[in-house]
Coordinates of C-alpha atoms in Angstrom, one line a residue:
X1360 CA -10.8 -21.3 -8.5
X1361 CA -13.0 -19.5 -11.0
X1362 CA -12.4 -16.1 -12.8
X1363 CA -11.9 -12.7 -11.3
X1364 CA -15.3 -11.0 -10.8
X1365 CA -14.4 -7.6 -12.0
X1366 CA -17.9 -6.3 -12.5
X1367 CA -19.0 -7.4 -9.1
X1368 CA -15.9 -6.0 -7.3
X1369 CA -16.5 -2.7 -9.1
X1370 CA -20.1 -2.7 -7.8
X1371 CA -18.8 -3.6 -4.3
X1372 CA -16.4 -0.8 -4.2
X1373 CA -18.8 1.8 -5.5
X1374 CA -21.3 0.8 -2.8
X1375 CA -18.9 1.1 0.2
X1376 CA -19.0 4.9 0.0
X1377 CA -22.8 4.8 0.4
X1378 CA -22.8 2.5 3.5
X1379 CA -23.8 4.1 6.9
X1380 CA -23.6 1.1 8.9
X1381 CA -21.6 0.4 12.1
X1382 CA -18.4 -0.8 10.3
X1383 CA -18.4 2.6 8.3
X1384 CA -18.7 4.6 11.4
X1385 CA -15.8 2.9 13.2
X1386 CA -13.7 3.1 10.2
X1387 CA -14.4 6.9 9.4
X1388 CA -10.9 8.0 10.7
X1389 CA -9.0 6.1 8.0
X1390 CA -11.4 6.9 5.2
X1391 CA -8.5 8.5 3.2
X1392 CA -6.8 5.1 3.1
X1393 CA -10.0 3.4 2.2
X1394 CA -10.5 5.8 -0.7
X1395 CA -7.0 5.0 -2.0
X1396 CA -7.6 1.3 -1.8
X1397 CA -10.8 1.4 -3.6
X1398 CA -9.7 3.9 -6.3
X1399 CA -6.5 2.1 -7.1
X1400 CA -8.4 -1.2 -7.2
X1401 CA -10.8 0.4 -9.8
X1402 CA -7.9 1.6 -11.8
X1403 CA -6.2 -1.6 -11.9
X1404 CA -9.3 -3.3 -13.1
X1405 CA -9.9 -0.5 -15.7
X1406 CA -12.9 0.9 -14.0
X1407 CA -11.8 4.3 -12.6
X1408 CA -14.2 6.1 -15.0
X1409 CA -17.1 4.9 -12.6
X1410 CA -16.2 7.6 -10.0
X1411 CA -16.6 11.3 -10.1
X1412 CA -13.1 12.5 -10.0
X1413 CA -13.9 16.1 -9.2
X1414 CA -15.9 15.1 -6.0
X1415 CA -13.0 12.9 -5.0
X1416 CA -10.4 15.6 -5.3
X1417 CA -12.7 18.1 -3.5
X1418 CA -13.0 15.8 -0.5
X1419 CA -9.4 15.0 -0.5
X1420 CA -8.5 18.7 -0.3
X1421 CA -11.1 19.2 2.6
X1422 CA -9.0 16.9 4.6
X1423 CA -5.8 18.9 4.0
X1424 CA -4.6 20.9 7.0
X1425 CA -1.9 23.6 7.1
X1426 CA 0.5 20.8 6.7
X1427 CA -0.5 17.2 5.9
X1428 CA -3.7 15.3 5.4
X1429 CA -6.0 13.7 7.8
X1430 CA -7.8 10.5 7.3
X1431 CA -11.3 12.2 7.1
X1432 CA -12.8 15.8 7.5
X1433 CA -12.4 16.9 11.1
X1434 CA -9.6 14.6 12.0
X1435 CA -5.9 15.3 12.7
X1436 CA -3.2 15.1 10.2
X1437 CA -1.1 12.0 10.0
X1438 CA 1.8 10.8 7.6
X1439 CA -0.1 7.6 6.8
X1440 CA -3.2 9.6 5.5
X1441 CA -0.9 12.1 3.9
X1442 CA 0.6 9.3 1.8
X1443 CA -2.7 8.0 0.8
X1444 CA -4.0 11.5 -0.2
X1445 CA -0.9 12.1 -2.4
X1446 CA -1.4 8.7 -3.9
X1447 CA -4.9 9.5 -4.8
X1448 CA -4.1 12.8 -6.3
X1449 CA -1.2 11.2 -8.3
X1450 CA -3.7 8.5 -9.4
X1451 CA -6.1 11.2 -10.7
X1452 CA -3.4 13.5 -12.2
X1453 CA -4.4 16.3 -9.7
X1454 CA -1.1 16.8 -7.9
X1455 CA -1.2 20.3 -9.2
X1456 CA -4.0 21.2 -6.8
X1457 CA -1.7 21.1 -3.7
X1458 CA 1.4 23.0 -2.5
X1459 CA 4.1 20.4 -2.6
X1460 CA 6.4 22.6 -0.8
X1461 CA 4.2 22.9 2.1
X1462 CA 3.5 19.3 2.3
X1463 CA 7.2 18.5 1.9
X1464 CA 7.9 20.8 4.9
X1465 CA 5.5 19.0 7.1
X1466 CA 7.2 15.6 6.3
X1467 CA 10.7 17.0 6.8
X1468 CA 9.5 18.2 10.3
X1469 CA 8.7 14.7 11.2
X1470 CA 12.1 13.4 10.6
X1471 CA 14.1 12.7 13.9
X1472 CA 17.7 13.2 14.8
X1473 CA 18.4 9.4 14.2
X1474 CA 16.9 9.5 10.8
X1475 CA 13.5 7.8 11.8
X1476 CA 10.1 9.5 11.2
X1477 CA 7.2 10.3 13.6
X1478 CA 3.7 9.6 12.4
X1479 CA 2.4 12.9 13.6
X1480 CA 3.0 15.5 16.3
X1481 CA 2.6 12.9 19.0
X1482 CA 5.9 11.2 18.2
X1483 CA 5.2 7.5 17.4
X1484 CA 8.1 6.0 15.5
X1485 CA 7.6 3.2 13.0
X1486 CA 9.4 2.1 9.8
X1487 CA 6.1 2.5 8.1
X1488 CA 6.4 6.2 8.6
X1489 CA 9.8 6.1 7.0
X1490 CA 8.3 4.6 3.9
X1491 CA 5.5 7.0 3.9
X1492 CA 7.9 9.9 4.0
X1493 CA 10.2 8.5 1.3
X1494 CA 7.3 7.6 -1.0
X1495 CA 5.5 11.0 -0.5
X1496 CA 8.4 13.0 -1.2
X1497 CA 9.6 11.0 -4.2
X1498 CA 6.1 11.4 -5.7
X1499 CA 6.3 15.1 -5.1
X1500 CA 9.9 15.3 -6.5
X1501 CA 11.2 16.5 -3.1
X1502 CA 13.1 13.5 -1.8
X1503 CA 16.1 15.7 -1.4
X1504 CA 14.5 17.8 1.3
X1505 CA 15.0 15.3 3.9
X1506 CA 18.4 13.5 5.0
X1507 CA 17.9 10.5 2.9
X1508 CA 21.2 9.0 4.3
X1509 CA 20.1 9.1 7.8
X1510 CA 16.5 7.9 6.9
X1511 CA 18.0 4.7 5.1
X1512 CA 20.5 4.2 8.0
X1513 CA 17.6 4.0 10.4
X1514 CA 15.6 1.7 8.3
X1515 CA 18.7 -0.7 7.9
X1516 CA 19.2 -0.6 11.8
X1517 CA 15.8 -2.3 11.9
X1518 CA 17.2 -5.5 9.9
X1519 CA 17.1 -8.7 11.9
X1520 CA 19.2 -11.8 11.7
X1521 CA 16.5 -13.7 9.4
X1522 CA 17.0 -10.9 6.8
X1523 CA 13.6 -9.3 7.7
X1524 CA 12.8 -5.9 9.2
X1525 CA 10.7 -4.7 12.1
X1526 CA 9.0 -1.6 13.1
X1527 CA 11.8 -0.4 15.2
X1528 CA 15.3 -1.7 15.9
X1529 CA 15.0 -5.1 17.5
X1530 CA 11.3 -5.4 16.5
X1531 CA 10.0 -8.7 15.1
X1532 CA 10.3 -9.4 11.3
X1533 CA 7.0 -8.7 9.8
X1534 CA 5.9 -8.9 6.1
X1535 CA 4.2 -5.6 6.3
X1536 CA 7.2 -3.9 7.7
X1537 CA 9.4 -5.7 5.4
X1538 CA 7.5 -4.1 2.4
X1539 CA 7.9 -0.8 3.9
X1540 CA 11.6 -1.1 4.3
X1541 CA 12.3 -2.7 1.1
X1542 CA 10.3 -0.3 -0.7
X1543 CA 12.0 2.7 0.9
X1544 CA 15.4 1.1 0.1
X1545 CA 14.2 0.6 -3.6
X1546 CA 12.9 4.2 -4.1
X1547 CA 16.1 5.7 -2.5
X1548 CA 18.4 3.4 -4.6
X1549 CA 19.7 1.6 -1.4
X1550 CA 18.8 -2.1 -2.0
X1551 CA 22.3 -3.0 -1.1
X1552 CA 21.1 -3.1 2.5
X1553 CA 18.9 -6.1 1.6
X1554 CA 20.2 -9.7 1.7
X1555 CA 18.1 -10.8 -1.1
X1556 CA 18.7 -14.5 -0.7
X1557 CA 18.2 -14.6 3.1
X1558 CA 15.1 -12.3 3.0
X1559 CA 13.8 -14.1 0.0
X1560 CA 13.9 -17.4 1.9
X1561 CA 12.1 -15.8 4.7
X1562 CA 9.3 -14.4 2.6
X1563 CA 9.0 -17.7 0.6
X1564 CA 8.4 -19.4 4.0
X1565 CA 5.3 -17.5 4.3
X1566 CA 3.4 -19.6 1.9
X1567 CA 1.2 -22.2 3.5
X1568 CA -0.4 -25.3 2.2
X1569 CA -3.6 -23.4 1.0
X1570 CA -1.3 -21.5 -1.4
X1571 CA -1.9 -18.2 0.6
X1572 CA 0.8 -16.3 2.5
X1573 CA 1.0 -15.3 6.1
X1574 CA 2.8 -12.3 7.7
X1575 CA 5.1 -14.1 10.0
X1576 CA 5.7 -17.7 11.3
X1577 CA 2.9 -19.8 12.6
X1578 CA 0.2 -17.4 11.5
X1579 CA -2.8 -18.0 9.2
X1580 CA -2.7 -17.0 5.5
X1581 CA -4.4 -13.7 4.7
X1582 CA -5.0 -12.1 1.2
X1583 CA -3.4 -8.9 2.3
X1584 CA 0.0 -10.6 2.5
X1585 CA -0.5 -11.3 -1.2
X1586 CA 0.6 -7.8 -1.6
X1587 CA 3.0 -7.3 1.4
X1588 CA 5.0 -10.4 0.5
X1589 CA 4.8 -10.5 -3.1
X1590 CA 5.7 -6.9 -3.6
X1591 CA 8.9 -7.4 -1.6
X1592 CA 9.6 -10.6 -3.5
X1593 CA 9.2 -8.7 -6.8
X1594 CA 11.5 -5.9 -5.8
X1595 CA 14.3 -8.3 -4.8
X1596 CA 13.8 -10.6 -7.8
X1597 CA 12.7 -13.8 -5.8
X1598 CA 9.0 -14.1 -6.8
X1599 CA 9.7 -17.3 -8.7
X1600 CA 10.6 -18.9 -5.4
X1601 CA 6.9 -19.3 -4.5
X1602 CA 4.2 -21.3 -6.3
X1603 CA 2.4 -18.4 -7.9
X1604 CA -0.5 -20.5 -9.3
X1605 CA -1.5 -21.8 -5.9
X1606 CA -1.4 -18.0 -4.6
X1607 CA -3.6 -17.0 -7.5
X1608 CA -6.0 -19.7 -6.7
X1609 CA -6.2 -18.8 -3.1
X1610 CA -6.8 -15.1 -3.8
X1611 CA -9.7 -16.0 -6.3
X1612 CA -11.1 -18.5 -3.8
X1613 CA -11.4 -15.5 -1.3
X1614 CA -13.9 -13.7 -3.6
X1615 CA -17.6 -13.1 -2.8
X1616 CA -18.9 -14.2 -6.1
X1617 CA -22.4 -13.1 -5.5
X1618 CA -21.9 -9.5 -4.1
X1619 CA -18.3 -8.8 -5.0
X1620 CA -15.3 -8.0 -2.9
X1621 CA -12.4 -10.0 -1.4
X1622 CA -12.0 -11.3 2.1
X1623 CA -9.0 -12.3 4.1
X1624 CA -9.7 -16.0 3.8
X1625 CA -12.4 -18.0 1.9
X1626 CA -16.1 -17.5 3.1
X1627 CA -15.1 -14.6 5.6
X1628 CA -16.6 -11.2 5.3
X1629 CA -15.3 -9.0 2.5
X1630 CA -14.0 -5.5 2.7
X1631 CA -12.2 -2.8 0.6
X1632 CA -8.8 -3.4 2.3
X1633 CA -8.5 -7.1 1.4
X1634 CA -10.2 -6.4 -2.0
X1635 CA -7.3 -3.9 -2.9
X1636 CA -4.6 -6.2 -1.7
X1637 CA -6.0 -9.3 -3.5
X1638 CA -6.3 -7.3 -6.8
X1639 CA -2.9 -5.9 -6.3
X1640 CA -1.5 -9.3 -5.8
X1641 CA -3.2 -10.7 -8.9
X1642 CA -1.8 -7.8 -10.8
X1643 CA 1.9 -8.7 -9.6
X1644 CA 1.0 -12.2 -10.7
X1645 CA 0.1 -10.7 -14.2
X1646 CA -3.4 -11.8 -14.0
X1647 CA -5.1 -11.3 -17.3
X1648 CA -7.1 -8.0 -17.6
X1649 CA -5.5 -6.2 -14.8
X1650 CA -3.1 -3.3 -15.3
X1651 CA 0.4 -3.8 -13.8
X1652 CA 1.2 -2.3 -10.5
X1653 CA 4.4 -0.8 -9.2
X1654 CA 5.6 -3.0 -6.3
X1655 CA 7.4 0.0 -4.4
X1656 CA 4.9 3.0 -5.0
X1657 CA 1.7 0.8 -4.8
X1658 CA 0.4 2.8 -7.8
X1659 CA -0.4 1.5 -11.3
X1660 CA 2.7 1.5 -13.5
X1661 CA 1.1 4.0 -15.9
X1662 CA 0.8 6.4 -13.1
X1663 CA 4.3 6.0 -12.0
X1664 CA 5.6 6.3 -15.6
X1665 CA 3.6 9.6 -16.0
X1666 CA 5.1 10.9 -12.6
X1667 CA 8.7 10.2 -13.5
X1668 CA 9.0 9.9 -17.2
X1669 CA 6.3 12.2 -18.3
X1670 CA 4.5 9.6 -20.5
X1671 CA 1.0 10.2 -21.5
X1672 CA -1.8 8.6 -19.5

C-alpha cells in the first residue's frame, strides 16, 4: 500500500499547468474545473501556498462573462464552470472580487418551470446542474433567489426504486448523479427525500474485491468513485457499511510513486481529475496529514466554516 506521496503529488499538480501536449489541448475547454481540482487538492495537502493566488484570481476573472463563467478564456459560460469558479474564489477567499447578484441572476435564469436547471443557454437538463445551482447560490448566500421547493421536487422526481438517482426522471442510478442529488438535498435541508438504508445498501454494493468502488453495477472500480460514493455515504451516515481500509489501500495503490499523481486504477496514466478525487476520498477516510473536506460542498471544511460561520482561515 505505502504512504501518500504528498510532495510528488504537489509537483505533479504544479507541472500540469505548464504542459502544452495533446492532452492539455483537448481538455482546454474545462480548464476551470481542472484548476478547481488541482487547487483544492493542494489545499487538502497543505500546499496551497505553492501557487500564485493573484495570477489564479486574475485568470478566473478573465473567464467571467456578463453572466456566469466559462471553462477557459474565449469559451462559452456554463453552470458547471460557474460552480468551479465560485469554488476557486471561495477557496482563495476572493469572493469579494465578483458581483454575486449578477451571477445569481444568471443561475436563476437557468431554472425551468418544473424546477430543473439547464446547464447553459442551449437547454440541456441534468441533476448535475441542479446541484451546481444550489451549491453556487448557497456559497454566495443567495439560495433564496431560486424556487428551492421546485428545485428539490425535481431532484426528488429523479429517485429510482433502488434508492438511487439519475440525471433526469427515469434515468439510471449512477454514483455521480447520486452525489449531486444527495448533496443538493443536504445543502437545502431536504435529506428526508433520501431513503438512507436503501441508498446506503446500493452505494455499499459499489465496493468490489479490490476494495475500490464503481459507479454502477457490473462496472470496474475507479478512484473517482472514492469521492462520489464516499461523500454520499458520509452525508447519509452509512460510511461504516464499507471496508474503509480496503478502499484506502486501493487509492494508495493508484499512485504514481515516481512522478506523482493518481490514476483511475493501478498502473494506469495519472491525471489531475483522479488525483483530486483520490485525495478527497482519503480526506473523507481521515487519512493522516490531510485537511478534512466537506462532503456536500466539495471544499475543505475550513473554507466552508469561513463562508458560513465567519471563522478565521
